[in-house]
Amino acid sequence: MRDLSAKDLPVSEGRRLVGVVDQTNPDRRAAGFGHDPNTTTVGNIMNSNVAYCFEADDCTEALRKMNERSLDRLPVVDQEMRIVGVVSREDLTECSGD
């Protein structure tokens, strides 16, 4: 995350979305759970209550979901919950023509 300057990353088992590691500082979060941040796994620190949208959702629905949780990005999944991409607030602004 640091190398990519990423605020959040989706977590998958295979291609199926199972969680997200977000910008709340994974090192501090791991330490807070009593784990060594150098050896703990992503599965131990991820948030499994992840917001997402389906690839068939329209821009308004995706933006609504982002606004509900104050997110800048949202994983996009297919009907089998497989990750097919990530949409950003900027992408949705372009979609709506604003």
Tab-separated table of N, CA, C and O in Angstrom:
chain	number	residue	atom	x	y	z
A	1	MET	N	0.823	-1.186	0.000
A	1	MET	CA	0.000	0.000	0.000
A	1	MET	C	0.870	1.253	0.000
A	1	MET	O	0.560	2.202	-0.709
A	2	ARG	N	1.921	1.225	0.801
A	2	ARG	CA	2.808	2.391	0.839
A	2	ARG	C	3.480	2.614	-0.505
A	2	ARG	O	3.566	3.741	-0.979
A	3	ASP	N	3.976	1.537	-1.103
A	3	ASP	CA	4.669	1.660	-2.383
A	3	ASP	C	3.768	2.219	-3.476
A	3	ASP	O	4.227	2.952	-4.346
A	4	LEU	N	2.484	1.879	-3.432
A	4	LEU	CA	1.531	2.320	-4.455
A	4	LEU	C	0.776	3.576	-4.058
A	4	LEU	O	-0.054	4.064	-4.821
A	5	SER	N	1.017	4.078	-2.851
A	5	SER	CA	0.247	5.205	-2.304
A	5	SER	C	-1.254	4.911	-2.369
A	5	SER	O	-2.057	5.777	-2.688
A	6	ALA	N	-1.606	3.668	-2.079
A	6	ALA	CA	-3.009	3.235	-2.130
A	6	ALA	C	-3.684	3.483	-0.793
A	6	ALA	O	-3.100	3.220	0.264
A	7	LYS	N	-4.902	3.988	-0.830
A	7	LYS	CA	-5.667	4.233	0.390
A	7	LYS	C	-6.384	2.973	0.858
A	7	LYS	O	-6.687	2.825	2.029
A	8	ASP	N	-6.678	2.099	-0.080
A	8	ASP	CA	-7.339	0.852	0.263
A	8	ASP	C	-7.096	-0.167	-0.837
A	8	ASP	O	-6.802	0.186	-1.966
A	9	LEU	N	-7.202	-1.439	-0.454
A	9	LEU	CA	-7.023	-2.528	-1.402
A	9	LEU	C	-8.068	-3.598	-1.146
A	9	LEU	O	-8.281	-3.995	0.000
A	10	PRO	N	-8.737	-4.084	-2.208
A	10	PRO	CA	-9.661	-5.195	-2.019
A	10	PRO	C	-8.884	-6.469	-1.705
A	10	PRO	O	-7.742	-6.632	-2.135
A	11	VAL	N	-9.507	-7.351	-0.942
A	11	VAL	CA	-8.913	-8.631	-0.581
A	11	VAL	C	-9.802	-9.720	-1.168
A	11	VAL	O	-11.025	-9.658	-1.056
A	12	SER	N	-9.179	-10.711	-1.778
A	12	SER	CA	-9.965	-11.773	-2.401
A	12	SER	C	-9.441	-13.144	-2.009
A	12	SER	O	-8.294	-13.295	-1.607
A	13	GLU	N	-10.313	-14.115	-2.113
A	13	GLU	CA	-9.944	-15.530	-2.081
A	13	GLU	C	-10.199	-15.996	-3.496
A	13	GLU	O	-11.357	-16.030	-3.933
A	14	GLY	N	-9.143	-16.301	-4.217
A	14	GLY	CA	-9.284	-16.487	-5.655
A	14	GLY	C	-9.643	-15.127	-6.230
A	14	GLY	O	-8.958	-14.146	-5.974
A	15	ARG	N	-10.755	-15.024	-6.920
A	15	ARG	CA	-11.216	-13.724	-7.406
A	15	ARG	C	-12.413	-13.223	-6.604
A	15	ARG	O	-12.933	-12.154	-6.861
A	16	ARG	N	-12.875	-13.979	-5.619
A	16	ARG	CA	-14.062	-13.621	-4.842
A	16	ARG	C	-13.722	-12.600	-3.763
A	16	ARG	O	-12.843	-12.817	-2.928
A	17	LEU	N	-14.433	-11.479	-3.749
A	17	LEU	CA	-14.220	-10.413	-2.774
A	17	LEU	C	-14.587	-10.897	-1.375
A	17	LEU	O	-15.687	-11.396	-1.151
A	18	VAL	N	-13.643	-10.756	-0.434
A	18	VAL	CA	-13.905	-11.168	0.948
A	18	VAL	C	-13.658	-10.050	1.954
A	18	VAL	O	-13.999	-10.180	3.121
A	19	GLY	N	-13.048	-8.944	1.509
A	19	GLY	CA	-12.779	-7.861	2.441
A	19	GLY	C	-12.007	-6.742	1.786
A	19	GLY	O	-11.799	-6.723	0.580
A	20	VAL	N	-11.563	-5.819	2.631
A	20	VAL	CA	-10.747	-4.703	2.178
A	20	VAL	C	-9.791	-4.314	3.306
A	20	VAL	O	-10.139	-4.391	4.477
A	21	VAL	N	-8.588	-3.959	2.926
A	21	VAL	CA	-7.633	-3.349	3.846
A	21	VAL	C	-7.646	-1.881	3.491
A	21	VAL	O	-7.430	-1.517	2.338
A	22	ASP	N	-7.938	-1.036	4.474
A	22	ASP	CA	-8.124	0.376	4.153
A	22	ASP	C	-7.045	1.254	4.747
A	22	ASP	O	-6.095	0.781	5.354
A	23	GLN	N	-7.217	2.537	4.554
A	23	GLN	CA	-6.206	3.531	4.904
A	23	GLN	C	-6.039	3.760	6.393
A	23	GLN	O	-5.295	4.640	6.799
A	24	THR	N	-6.659	2.974	7.239
A	24	THR	CA	-6.561	3.192	8.679
A	24	THR	C	-5.256	2.663	9.259
A	24	THR	O	-5.212	2.279	10.414
A	25	ASN	N	-4.212	2.641	8.457
A	25	ASN	CA	-2.875	2.256	8.880
A	25	ASN	C	-2.830	0.792	9.319
A	25	ASN	O	-3.027	0.467	10.484
A	26	PRO	N	-2.562	-0.103	8.371
A	26	PRO	CA	-2.523	-1.533	8.695
A	26	PRO	C	-1.551	-1.885	9.807
A	26	PRO	O	-1.826	-2.782	10.594
A	27	ASP	N	-0.423	-1.159	9.928
A	27	ASP	CA	0.535	-1.470	11.002
A	27	ASP	C	-0.092	-1.246	12.370
A	27	ASP	O	-0.012	-2.089	13.254
A	28	ARG	N	-0.742	-0.111	12.552
A	28	ARG	CA	-1.364	0.211	13.830
A	28	ARG	C	-2.532	-0.739	14.101
A	28	ARG	O	-2.728	-1.200	15.222
A	29	ARG	N	-3.300	-1.038	13.061
A	29	ARG	CA	-4.445	-1.923	13.232
A	29	ARG	C	-3.990	-3.323	13.640
A	29	ARG	O	-4.570	-3.947	14.520
A	30	ALA	N	-2.945	-3.830	12.993
A	30	ALA	CA	-2.424	-5.153	13.342
A	30	ALA	C	-1.935	-5.163	14.777
A	30	ALA	O	-2.222	-6.086	15.534
A	31	ALA	N	-1.209	-4.127	15.163
A	31	ALA	CA	-0.701	-4.055	16.532
A	31	ALA	C	-1.852	-3.987	17.525
A	31	ALA	O	-1.784	-4.572	18.607
A	32	GLY	N	-2.926	-3.304	17.157
A	32	GLY	CA	-4.084	-3.196	18.028
A	32	GLY	C	-4.766	-4.528	18.271
A	32	GLY	O	-5.396	-4.742	19.302
A	33	PHE	N	-4.653	-5.434	17.340
A	33	PHE	CA	-5.217	-6.768	17.518
A	33	PHE	C	-4.243	-7.697	18.226
A	33	PHE	O	-4.504	-8.878	18.378
A	34	GLY	N	-3.090	-7.164	18.642
A	34	GLY	CA	-2.107	-7.979	19.334
A	34	GLY	C	-1.218	-8.779	18.404
A	34	GLY	O	-0.568	-9.722	18.826
A	35	HIS	N	-1.194	-8.425	17.122
A	35	HIS	CA	-0.373	-9.137	16.147
A	35	HIS	C	0.861	-8.319	15.811
A	35	HIS	O	0.842	-7.096	15.841
A	36	ASP	N	1.927	-9.004	15.455
A	36	ASP	CA	3.128	-8.339	14.964
A	36	ASP	C	2.837	-7.874	13.540
A	36	ASP	O	2.545	-8.689	12.669
A	37	PRO	N	2.891	-6.577	13.254
A	37	PRO	CA	2.561	-6.077	11.926
A	37	PRO	C	3.505	-6.572	10.836
A	37	PRO	O	3.163	-6.513	9.658
A	38	ASN	N	4.650	-7.121	11.220
A	38	ASN	CA	5.586	-7.647	10.224
A	38	ASN	C	5.293	-9.087	9.839
A	38	ASN	O	5.809	-9.570	8.831
A	39	THR	N	4.458	-9.769	10.625
A	39	THR	CA	4.204	-11.177	10.329
A	39	THR	C	2.725	-11.523	10.205
A	39	THR	O	2.396	-12.613	9.765
A	40	THR	N	1.828	-10.618	10.584
A	40	THR	CA	0.402	-10.928	10.513
A	40	THR	C	-0.066	-10.963	9.060
A	40	THR	O	0.530	-10.333	8.186
A	41	THR	N	-1.131	-11.695	8.786
A	41	THR	CA	-1.658	-11.793	7.428
A	41	THR	C	-2.725	-10.731	7.190
A	41	THR	O	-3.329	-10.203	8.133
A	42	VAL	N	-2.981	-10.445	5.934
A	42	VAL	CA	-4.013	-9.485	5.556
A	42	VAL	C	-5.372	-9.949	6.087
A	42	VAL	O	-6.175	-9.141	6.540
A	43	GLY	N	-5.609	-11.238	6.063
A	43	GLY	CA	-6.873	-11.778	6.557
A	43	GLY	C	-7.150	-11.446	8.005
A	43	GLY	O	-8.302	-11.344	8.421
A	44	ASN	N	-6.096	-11.254	8.801
A	44	ASN	CA	-6.260	-10.915	10.208
A	44	ASN	C	-6.627	-9.461	10.432
A	44	ASN	O	-7.144	-9.117	11.496
A	45	ILE	N	-6.326	-8.579	9.486
A	45	ILE	CA	-6.567	-7.156	9.701
A	45	ILE	C	-7.591	-6.557	8.745
A	45	ILE	O	-7.965	-5.411	8.885
A	46	MET	N	-8.064	-7.330	7.767
A	46	MET	CA	-9.002	-6.781	6.788
A	46	MET	C	-10.368	-6.519	7.417
A	46	MET	O	-10.721	-7.095	8.440
A	47	ASN	N	-11.092	-5.631	6.794
A	47	ASN	CA	-12.478	-5.360	7.161
A	47	ASN	C	-13.340	-6.225	6.254
A	47	ASN	O	-13.324	-6.055	5.038
A	48	SER	N	-14.082	-7.160	6.824
A	48	SER	CA	-14.911	-8.043	5.996
A	48	SER	C	-16.295	-7.455	5.738
A	48	SER	O	-17.060	-8.004	4.959
A	49	ASN	N	-16.615	-6.335	6.353
A	49	ASN	CA	-17.872	-5.636	6.103
A	49	ASN	C	-17.613	-4.583	5.025
A	49	ASN	O	-17.630	-3.386	5.284
A	50	VAL	N	-17.352	-5.055	3.823
A	50	VAL	CA	-16.896	-4.191	2.743
A	50	VAL	C	-18.060	-3.728	1.869
A	50	VAL	O	-18.965	-4.499	1.576
A	51	ALA	N	-18.030	-2.455	1.510
A	51	ALA	CA	-19.004	-1.918	0.560
A	51	ALA	C	-18.520	-2.259	-0.842
A	51	ALA	O	-17.316	-2.258	-1.112
A	52	TYR	N	-19.449	-2.543	-1.738
A	52	TYR	CA	-19.116	-2.875	-3.119
A	52	TYR	C	-20.313	-2.548	-3.994
A	52	TYR	O	-21.415	-2.286	-3.497
A	53	CYS	N	-20.092	-2.564	-5.289
A	53	CYS	CA	-21.206	-2.439	-6.224
A	53	CYS	C	-21.074	-3.537	-7.266
A	53	CYS	O	-20.008	-4.122	-7.441
A	54	PHE	N	-22.178	-3.821	-7.925
A	54	PHE	CA	-22.176	-4.800	-9.002
A	54	PHE	C	-21.860	-4.110	-10.319
A	54	PHE	O	-22.169	-2.929	-10.507
A	55	GLU	N	-21.266	-4.837	-11.235
A	55	GLU	CA	-20.895	-4.255	-12.520
A	55	GLU	C	-22.106	-3.741	-13.286
A	55	GLU	O	-21.978	-2.844	-14.113
A	56	ALA	N	-23.303	-4.242	-12.995
A	56	ALA	CA	-24.518	-3.797	-13.679
A	56	ALA	C	-25.177	-2.588	-13.001
A	56	ALA	O	-26.120	-2.021	-13.544
A	57	ASP	N	-24.671	-2.176	-11.828
A	57	ASP	CA	-25.231	-1.006	-11.140
A	57	ASP	C	-24.972	0.250	-11.968
A	57	ASP	O	-23.946	0.366	-12.640
A	58	ASP	N	-25.901	1.204	-11.889
A	58	ASP	CA	-25.655	2.468	-12.577
A	58	ASP	C	-24.795	3.375	-11.693
A	58	ASP	O	-24.554	3.095	-10.518
A	59	CYS	N	-24.321	4.455	-12.279
A	59	CYS	CA	-23.419	5.379	-11.577
A	59	CYS	C	-24.053	5.950	-10.323
A	59	CYS	O	-23.381	6.116	-9.300
A	60	THR	N	-25.333	6.245	-10.369
A	60	THR	CA	-26.024	6.832	-9.222
A	60	THR	C	-26.005	5.879	-8.032
A	60	THR	O	-25.758	6.288	-6.896
A	61	GLU	N	-26.232	4.605	-8.278
A	61	GLU	CA	-26.231	3.608	-7.204
A	61	GLU	C	-24.842	3.462	-6.600
A	61	GLU	O	-24.678	3.412	-5.374
A	62	ALA	N	-23.828	3.406	-7.427
A	62	ALA	CA	-22.457	3.286	-6.923
A	62	ALA	C	-22.087	4.518	-6.101
A	62	ALA	O	-21.495	4.395	-5.019
A	63	LEU	N	-22.442	5.690	-6.570
A	63	LEU	CA	-22.141	6.925	-5.844
A	63	LEU	C	-22.898	6.974	-4.514
A	63	LEU	O	-22.351	7.391	-3.491
A	64	ARG	N	-24.132	6.506	-4.496
A	64	ARG	CA	-24.906	6.444	-3.253
A	64	ARG	C	-24.187	5.576	-2.222
A	64	ARG	O	-24.061	5.954	-1.049
A	65	LYS	N	-23.694	4.421	-2.651
A	65	LYS	CA	-22.980	3.522	-1.742
A	65	LYS	C	-21.698	4.172	-1.219
A	65	LYS	O	-21.360	4.034	-0.042
A	66	MET	N	-21.004	4.891	-2.087
A	66	MET	CA	-19.798	5.598	-1.651
A	66	MET	C	-20.138	6.661	-0.619
A	66	MET	O	-19.453	6.793	0.400
A	67	ASN	N	-21.190	7.414	-0.878
A	67	ASN	CA	-21.582	8.486	0.032
A	67	ASN	C	-22.007	7.952	1.393
A	67	ASN	O	-21.731	8.580	2.420
A	68	GLU	N	-22.674	6.808	1.423
A	68	GLU	CA	-23.112	6.211	2.690
A	68	GLU	C	-21.947	5.960	3.641
A	68	GLU	O	-22.095	6.067	4.847
A	69	ARG	N	-20.805	5.595	3.089
A	69	ARG	CA	-19.650	5.235	3.924
A	69	ARG	C	-18.464	6.193	3.762
A	69	ARG	O	-17.369	5.887	4.222
A	70	SER	N	-18.691	7.302	3.088
A	70	SER	CA	-17.623	8.295	2.866
A	70	SER	C	-16.401	7.663	2.214
A	70	SER	O	-15.262	7.824	2.684
A	71	LEU	N	-16.621	6.947	1.130
A	71	LEU	CA	-15.550	6.264	0.408
A	71	LEU	C	-15.187	7.020	-0.860
A	71	LEU	O	-16.021	7.698	-1.450
A	72	ASP	N	-13.950	6.865	-1.290
A	72	ASP	CA	-13.504	7.435	-2.554
A	72	ASP	C	-13.415	6.382	-3.655
A	72	ASP	O	-13.348	6.706	-4.823
A	73	ARG	N	-13.378	5.105	-3.261
A	73	ARG	CA	-13.309	3.999	-4.207
A	73	ARG	C	-14.222	2.875	-3.761
A	73	ARG	O	-14.474	2.722	-2.568
A	74	LEU	N	-14.654	2.084	-4.736
A	74	LEU	CA	-15.575	0.994	-4.446
A	74	LEU	C	-15.207	-0.205	-5.320
A	74	LEU	O	-15.087	-0.055	-6.538
A	75	PRO	N	-15.004	-1.391	-4.714
A	75	PRO	CA	-14.772	-2.575	-5.536
A	75	PRO	C	-16.014	-2.873	-6.376
A	75	PRO	O	-17.149	-2.671	-5.935
A	76	VAL	N	-15.788	-3.355	-7.580
A	76	VAL	CA	-16.869	-3.747	-8.486
A	76	VAL	C	-16.797	-5.259	-8.635
A	76	VAL	O	-15.727	-5.816	-8.908
A	77	VAL	N	-17.948	-5.925	-8.438
A	77	VAL	CA	-17.997	-7.387	-8.506
A	77	VAL	C	-19.053	-7.832	-9.509
A	77	VAL	O	-19.973	-7.088	-9.842
A	78	ASP	N	-18.917	-9.092	-9.960
A	78	ASP	CA	-19.955	-9.675	-10.797
A	78	ASP	C	-20.958	-10.406	-9.899
A	78	ASP	O	-20.855	-10.340	-8.667
A	79	GLN	N	-21.902	-11.100	-10.469
A	79	GLN	CA	-22.960	-11.760	-9.684
A	79	GLN	C	-22.429	-12.871	-8.773
A	79	GLN	O	-23.081	-13.241	-7.809
A	80	GLU	N	-21.235	-13.388	-9.058
A	80	GLU	CA	-20.629	-14.420	-8.209
A	80	GLU	C	-19.670	-13.820	-7.185
A	80	GLU	O	-18.896	-14.537	-6.554
A	81	MET	N	-19.714	-12.478	-7.025
A	81	MET	CA	-18.863	-11.746	-6.080
A	81	MET	C	-17.387	-11.785	-6.458
A	81	MET	O	-16.518	-11.580	-5.620
A	82	ARG	N	-17.097	-12.032	-7.737
A	82	ARG	CA	-15.718	-11.987	-8.206
A	82	ARG	C	-15.369	-10.544	-8.536
A	82	ARG	O	-16.143	-9.844	-9.190
A	83	ILE	N	-14.197	-10.118	-8.089
A	83	ILE	CA	-13.752	-8.753	-8.348
A	83	ILE	C	-13.483	-8.584	-9.837
A	83	ILE	O	-12.738	-9.357	-10.435
A	84	VAL	N	-14.111	-7.562	-10.415
A	84	VAL	CA	-13.874	-7.253	-11.826
A	84	VAL	C	-13.235	-5.880	-12.000
A	84	VAL	O	-12.835	-5.508	-13.096
A	85	GLY	N	-13.133	-5.108	-10.904
A	85	GLY	CA	-12.503	-3.801	-10.985
A	85	GLY	C	-12.744	-2.980	-9.750
A	85	GLY	O	-13.292	-3.456	-8.753
A	86	VAL	N	-12.354	-1.725	-9.849
A	86	VAL	CA	-12.563	-0.743	-8.783
A	86	VAL	C	-12.996	0.541	-9.461
A	86	VAL	O	-12.431	0.942	-10.477
A	87	VAL	N	-14.030	1.181	-8.925
A	87	VAL	CA	-14.506	2.455	-9.466
A	87	VAL	C	-14.190	3.552	-8.452
A	87	VAL	O	-14.277	3.334	-7.244
A	88	SER	N	-13.784	4.707	-8.956
A	88	SER	CA	-13.459	5.825	-8.076
A	88	SER	C	-14.542	6.893	-8.156
A	88	SER	O	-15.331	6.933	-9.096
A	89	ARG	N	-14.530	7.761	-7.174
A	89	ARG	CA	-15.465	8.891	-7.176
A	89	ARG	C	-15.256	9.721	-8.451
A	89	ARG	O	-16.202	10.183	-9.065
A	90	GLU	N	-14.007	9.882	-8.836
A	90	GLU	CA	-13.693	10.625	-10.065
A	90	GLU	C	-14.313	9.953	-11.287
A	90	GLU	O	-14.866	10.625	-12.161
A	91	ASP	N	-14.250	8.610	-11.340
A	91	ASP	CA	-14.875	7.885	-12.445
A	91	ASP	C	-16.367	8.186	-12.513
A	91	ASP	O	-16.927	8.390	-13.596
A	92	LEU	N	-16.999	8.209	-11.356
A	92	LEU	CA	-18.450	8.423	-11.306
A	92	LEU	C	-18.809	9.842	-11.645
A	92	LEU	O	-19.871	10.097	-12.230
A	93	THR	N	-17.968	10.793	-11.305
A	93	THR	CA	-18.200	12.176	-11.673
A	93	THR	C	-18.181	12.307	-13.199
A	93	THR	O	-19.031	12.972	-13.784
A	94	GLU	N	-17.221	11.624	-13.831
A	94	GLU	CA	-17.148	11.622	-15.286
A	94	GLU	C	-18.381	10.952	-15.883
A	94	GLU	O	-18.918	11.421	-16.894
A	95	CYS	N	-18.850	9.895	-15.258
A	95	CYS	CA	-20.014	9.152	-15.746
A	95	CYS	C	-21.277	10.022	-15.696
A	95	CYS	O	-22.088	9.991	-16.601
A	96	SER	N	-21.417	10.805	-14.642
A	96	SER	CA	-22.611	11.614	-14.482
A	96	SER	C	-22.562	12.898	-15.292
A	96	SER	O	-23.557	13.614	-15.391
A	97	GLY	N	-21.391	13.203	-15.849
A	97	GLY	CA	-21.266	14.392	-16.683
A	97	GLY	C	-21.057	15.665	-15.904
A	97	GLY	O	-21.143	16.757	-16.440
A	98	ASP	N	-20.771	15.577	-14.600
A	98	ASP	CA	-20.532	16.769	-13.773
A	98	ASP	C	-19.150	17.327	-14.012
A	98	ASP	O	-18.248	16.708	-14.357
